[in-house]
Amino acid sequence: MSGEGGTGADIAVVGGVYRERCMRPAWREIYGSAGRAASAIASMGASVSLHSYLDPAAAEVLASRGAFEGFHVARNDSVQEIAFDYDHGLATPRILGRGVVGAALRVSASRVLRFGMMDGDAIVHGQKVVYDPQDAYAPESFHANGSTADELALVLNQHEAALLTGARDASAETMAGDLMQQQRAAVVVIKRGAMGALVRDQHGVATVPAYQSQKVWKIGSGDNFAAHFAYRWLHEGRSAAESADLASRATAYYCQTRGFATPPVLESFTLSPIVPSEAFSRGHRPKVYLAGPFFSLAQLWLIEQARSDLLAAGLKVFSPYHDVGHGSAEDVVPLDLEGINDADLIFAVGDGMDPGTVYEIGYARAKGKPVIVYCENESDENKKMMGGSDCLLCDDYVSSIYQTLWTACRL
């Protein structure tokens, strides 16, 4: 059935509620973009109405969560269960249960946060609206389905901005200007990973940094950013640039804790902005030497994952498995050492304490190169020399990839 009507809440959140499963770190919850945003905004103290398609089990979970956290659920019945199934937070999820598309939700409210969704559509009418298209393949224009806003803010990543504008090679600033004209938007916020976010409105262009967290829980981090931007811009009436900066800070808290920040927590949460080097800002991308064993299927799978994720982060990668291969010591060692010499930093898989990998770590540190070691299952004793020589030790895979990116962007 379609949901239609207004809301007396401070903010109406409209979008998908989905099951989420992650193999490691272990995670089994019902959130989705709209469910997560409702929790995030309610934690900041605003009243929220959540509008989404809900199967019976999801409806029960969200009703209980809403009663506990302080948001209202406008139920729109659905018969299907959609689940996002991740191997890890950087993996492309397997999406289970797609197929049934519900009648469009219809929501009218003064302040709206709308997400794109896959199990239906949402036609919204609001005075101030934040729209996050949430589609890596074919993001839809806000107005395409008849939605209206007196004042529209677009929050999206650079890939989505390129798809919407058709200008893949344009700068973020140029894409933001094009989106303001094409989408009739008052504000455009383009998220750019380690480069932070670019904000464009009638006052001009501003950039806000990303903030470094000790660990990175990536699933839902974009939802959290949109929610906090909406809270600051819609509810508190702050400028777009200030709203984006506060959203970036709150997202760092979410990535570190998987939790939803409250105002006192954010005030006491210590953060360091990520400040890319001038070279990185101009487009230089450092080269990572990928150290790790590749003598079993499990080891090869991890090497392949790490290489793919480092490349996806925009870094250059030298991988002994891919770029040298197996061979005698006389054949491979000189090439591997040359690879370390040419690299700017090292990402090493430490589990198993492979002798070759340990040697490569020591060689790189002797050369003064930064080393990030991903290691979940080794004792402190085994990691003593690495920690004592200023290697950055990470016991979480996704966090180790991000720490590598953040280290690289400062070089």
C-alpha atoms as one frame of an Amber mdcrd trajectory, in Angstrom:
protein
   0.000   0.000   0.000   1.130   3.571  -0.529   1.769   5.891   2.367   0.254
   9.357   2.017  -0.043  12.314   4.330   1.803  14.867   6.375   3.764  14.718
   9.569   4.130  16.882  12.626   7.672  15.763  13.340  10.681  18.043  13.085
  12.036  15.948  10.214  10.398  13.340   8.002  12.867  10.632   6.943  11.854
   8.762   3.798  13.724   5.813   2.316  14.591   2.147   2.581  14.734  -0.119
   5.613  16.716  -3.275   4.905  18.382  -6.191   6.604  22.155  -5.949   6.851
  24.543  -8.838   7.361  28.323  -8.701   7.491  30.616 -11.694   7.857  33.449
  -9.794   9.550  33.115  -7.805  11.687  29.970  -9.737  12.566  26.780  -7.740
  12.057  23.111  -8.718  11.727  20.708  -5.807  12.010  17.718  -4.140  10.365
  18.569  -0.573   9.386  18.958   0.576   5.787  19.480   4.230   4.990  16.186
   5.554   6.361  16.174   3.354   9.461  19.718   4.427  10.317  19.000   8.102
   9.658  15.944   8.019  11.926  18.067   6.666  14.782  20.867   9.161  14.128
  18.583  12.213  14.087  16.527  11.043  17.072  19.756  10.618  19.057  20.459
  14.309  18.498  17.122  15.218  20.070  14.870  16.049  17.105  11.485  14.434
  16.585  11.430  12.140  13.576   8.819  10.358  11.504  10.114   7.397   9.489
   8.391   6.506   6.210   9.403   3.249   4.531   8.233  -0.111   3.244   8.266
  -2.590   6.126   7.687  -6.332   6.157   6.114  -7.651   9.395   9.410  -8.539
  11.090  11.029  -5.229  10.195   7.926  -3.341  11.316   8.126  -4.988  14.731
  11.834  -4.181  15.124  11.441  -0.566  14.013   8.379   0.007  16.197  10.294
  -1.188  19.257  13.391   0.804  18.325  11.331   3.906  17.649   9.594   3.635
  21.011  12.974   3.339  22.740  14.857   5.978  20.753  12.044   8.446  20.250
  10.943   8.363  16.613   7.586   7.578  15.000   7.156   4.883  12.357   4.630
   5.469   9.585   4.107   1.888   8.511   3.710   0.963   4.853   3.244  -2.789
   4.527   5.488  -4.876   2.297   5.696  -8.608   1.703   9.362  -8.818   0.747
  12.514  -8.883   2.796  15.543  -7.198   1.217  18.957  -7.986   2.667  22.442
  -6.617   1.998  24.978  -9.371   2.598  28.637  -8.256   2.977  31.836 -10.248
   3.359  33.353  -7.106   4.919  32.548  -3.419   4.947  34.337  -2.635   1.661
  32.904  -5.597  -0.219  30.184  -5.195  -2.821  27.117  -6.631  -1.074  24.978
  -9.436  -2.370  21.455  -8.031  -2.498  18.843 -10.660  -1.678  15.083 -10.435
  -2.084  14.727  -7.838  -4.831  11.848  -8.001  -7.273   8.669  -6.546  -5.785
   8.274  -2.784  -6.220   5.695  -1.142  -3.990   3.390   1.759  -4.825   5.041
   5.110  -4.275   5.147   6.568  -0.805   3.746  10.100  -0.635   4.953  12.381
   2.121   4.366  16.087   2.666   6.265  17.862   5.429   8.071  21.132   5.980
  11.455  19.405   6.431  12.290  16.131   4.670  15.301  13.847   4.307  14.726
  11.583   1.306  16.898   8.659   0.240  16.752   6.769  -3.009  15.541   3.196
  -2.531  15.199  -0.056  -4.452  11.861  -1.450  -3.258   9.709   1.430  -4.418
   9.672   5.196  -4.770   8.894   8.212  -2.628   7.205  11.359  -3.857   7.868
  14.070  -1.314   6.794  17.691  -1.012   8.595  19.941   1.419   9.786  23.429
   2.152  13.367  22.323   2.817  14.462  18.905   1.556  17.740  16.993   1.682
  18.063  14.333  -1.014  20.653  11.540  -1.159  20.103   9.436  -4.322  21.983
   6.369  -2.974  22.531   4.753  -6.362  25.946   3.839  -7.757  24.560   2.888
 -11.179  21.706   5.188 -12.216  20.948   7.889  -9.621  17.590   9.520 -10.178
  16.983  13.254 -10.273  15.027  14.494  -7.246  12.289  16.047  -9.385  11.955
  13.105 -11.806   9.076  11.461  -9.903   7.204  14.689  -9.194   8.847  15.522
  -5.863   9.047  19.225  -5.021  11.042  21.380  -2.641  11.123  25.112  -2.023
  14.793  24.683  -1.060  16.711  21.551  -2.065  20.066  20.261  -0.830  21.718
  17.392  -2.697  24.086  15.152  -0.726  25.938  12.626  -2.870  29.367  11.192
  -3.574  31.577  12.205  -6.477  30.744   9.085  -8.493  27.003   9.796  -8.250
  27.613  13.443  -9.135  29.494  12.380 -12.261  26.645  10.065 -13.289  23.998
  12.739 -12.769  25.906  15.434 -14.652  27.461  13.207 -17.283  30.739  15.048
 -16.676  33.036  12.303 -15.420  36.234  14.277 -15.937  34.988  17.559 -14.479
  36.145  18.897 -11.112  33.903  18.523  -8.080  33.382  22.295  -8.089  32.227
  22.259 -11.700  29.926  19.283 -11.107  28.406  21.031  -8.083  27.653  24.104
 -10.196  26.095  21.967 -12.920  23.955  20.132 -10.362  22.697  23.403  -8.886
  21.435  24.394 -12.331  20.255  21.021 -13.618  18.609  19.859 -10.379  17.407
  23.297  -9.228  19.297  22.812  -5.979  20.136  25.537  -3.489  22.930  23.433
  -1.968  25.152  20.666  -3.320  27.417  18.593  -1.064  29.801  16.238  -2.864
  31.604  13.701  -0.674  35.165  12.987  -1.833  36.588  10.417   0.573  39.914
  11.427   2.106  39.597  14.826   0.390  36.567  15.615   2.566  33.471  17.223
   1.064  32.897  20.117  -1.290  29.935  22.355  -0.476  28.448  24.796  -2.970
  25.573  27.200  -2.401  24.680  30.821  -3.145  27.535  31.989  -0.919  30.166
  30.175  -2.978  32.305  27.072  -2.539  33.688  25.648   0.705  35.521  22.460
   1.579  35.245  20.533   4.826  37.676  17.830   5.922  37.114  14.198   6.637
  38.061  13.313  10.203  40.222  10.372  11.155  38.868   7.623  13.364  40.866
   4.832  14.955  38.611   2.212  13.395  36.305   2.383  10.402  32.863   0.795
  10.333  31.909   1.754   6.793  28.440   0.207   6.423  25.952   3.051   6.766
  28.531   5.827   7.132  27.013   7.733   4.208  23.547   7.406   5.741  24.893
   8.889   8.950  26.481  11.828   7.106  23.216  12.654   5.328  21.282  12.367
   8.596  23.535  14.749  10.492  23.686  17.191   7.607  19.885  17.158   7.531
  19.662  17.669  11.289  21.959  20.703  11.214  20.635  22.273   8.000  16.940
  21.448   8.299  16.399  21.522  12.057  19.027  23.921  13.409  19.144  26.202
  10.368  22.935  26.250  10.129  24.807  27.087   6.956  25.466  24.323   4.474
  29.236  24.414   5.075  28.898  24.254   8.866  26.280  21.506   8.587  28.599
  19.446   6.382  31.535  19.887   8.765  29.467  18.798  11.766  28.146  15.853
   9.737  31.712  14.834   8.922  32.621  14.895  12.614  29.569  12.830  13.566
  30.386  10.326  10.833  33.889   9.814  12.261  32.248   8.988  15.607  29.900
   6.534  13.896  32.780   4.880  12.012  34.738   4.426  15.221  31.919   3.171
  17.442  29.063   1.966  15.174  26.938   4.136  17.459  24.767   7.215  17.105
  26.158  10.366  18.649  24.343  12.624  21.075  25.198  16.331  21.420  27.252
  15.863  24.630  29.156  12.949  23.079  30.058  14.967  19.995  31.260  17.878
  22.095  33.697  15.636  23.957  34.787  13.490  21.001  38.377  14.345  20.023
  38.971  14.459  16.291  41.855  15.113  13.940  41.078  16.402  10.451  42.658
  14.609   7.527  44.784  17.192   5.722  45.944  15.882   2.336  49.327  17.000
   1.080  49.579  19.559  -1.686  50.790  16.823  -4.036  47.821  14.565  -3.232
  45.420  17.481  -3.663  46.893  18.138  -7.113  46.245  14.534  -8.134  49.429
  12.651  -7.203  48.644   9.179  -5.907  51.311   7.336  -3.856  52.286   3.748
  -4.584  51.597   1.016  -2.017  53.708  -2.136  -1.779  51.354  -5.007  -0.910
  53.251  -7.435   1.324  51.743 -10.750   2.343  51.854 -14.503   1.776  50.109
 -15.983  -1.267  50.543 -19.740  -0.880  46.949 -20.863  -0.200  43.498 -20.015
  -1.477  42.687 -18.023   1.676  45.926 -16.041   1.397  45.386 -15.385  -2.301
  41.805 -14.253  -1.652  42.984 -11.695   0.898  45.773 -10.400  -1.347  43.262
 -10.014  -4.176  40.830  -8.178  -1.883  43.478  -5.825  -0.543  44.803  -5.001
  -3.993  41.296  -4.307  -5.313  40.359  -2.120  -2.350  43.598  -0.119  -2.441
  43.157   0.480  -6.160  39.514   1.456  -5.599  40.747   4.000  -3.052  42.690
   5.623  -5.865  46.156   4.442  -4.861  48.788   2.783  -7.033  49.693  -0.753
  -5.960  52.746  -2.963  -6.458  51.818  -6.551  -5.625  54.574  -9.191  -5.720
  51.992 -11.857  -6.560  50.540  -9.881  -9.468  53.641  -8.001 -10.628  56.416
 -10.561  -9.980  54.885 -13.962  -9.307  56.455 -17.159  -7.993  60.050 -18.045
  -8.713  63.473 -18.724  -7.251  65.069 -16.393  -4.732  67.431 -15.157  -7.409
  64.480 -14.280  -9.632  62.014 -12.698  -7.221  63.959 -11.122  -4.341  65.672
  -8.359  -6.366  62.353  -7.456  -7.982  60.499  -7.438  -4.649  63.133  -5.209
  -3.017  63.052  -2.900  -6.003  59.288  -2.717  -5.546  59.723  -1.635  -1.918
  62.352   0.930  -2.923  59.982   2.418  -5.492  56.942   2.392  -3.196  55.863
   5.246  -0.937  54.376   3.070   1.802  53.660  -0.573   2.621  50.468  -2.461
   3.424  51.356  -5.798   5.023  49.287  -8.828   5.998  50.776  -9.924   9.310
  48.705 -12.962  10.270  50.812 -16.111  10.047  54.054 -14.141  10.448  55.215
 -15.233   7.007  59.041 -14.882   7.038  59.131 -13.092   3.690  56.513 -10.585
   4.795  58.288  -9.949   8.110  61.529  -9.312   6.217  59.778  -6.896   3.845
  58.323  -4.992   6.802  61.753  -4.640   8.410  63.394  -3.654   5.120  60.766
  -0.980   4.509  61.098   0.471   7.999  64.892   0.565   7.612  64.247   2.662
   4.501  62.028   4.994   6.524  58.826   4.075   4.714  55.448   4.034   6.519
  54.118   0.517   7.150  50.530  -0.419   7.946  50.153  -3.967   9.235  46.794
  -5.743   9.150  46.977  -8.480  11.785  44.047 -10.035  13.660  45.371 -13.228
  15.226  48.953 -12.725  16.416  50.102 -12.257  19.999  51.512  -8.995  21.328
  54.862 -10.742  21.590  54.841 -11.593  17.892  53.941  -7.998  17.014  56.465
  -6.409  19.376  59.114  -5.537  16.790  56.518  -4.110  14.413  54.907  -1.932
  17.040  58.276  -0.935  18.420  59.473   0.237  15.015  56.441   2.535  14.551
  54.440   0.334  12.222  50.733   1.151  12.380  49.017  -2.038  13.604  45.362
  -2.676  12.714  43.274  -5.662  13.764  40.396  -4.832  11.399  40.652  -5.192
   7.630  38.552  -2.212   6.534  40.247   0.045   9.084  43.661  -1.008   7.777
  42.721  -0.035   4.220  41.516   3.379   5.373  44.576   3.940   7.544  46.694
   3.188   4.467  44.735   5.707   2.399  44.939   8.384   5.094  48.677   7.822
   5.497  49.156   7.995   1.731  47.180  11.194   1.288  49.525  13.028   3.660
  52.672  12.067   1.722
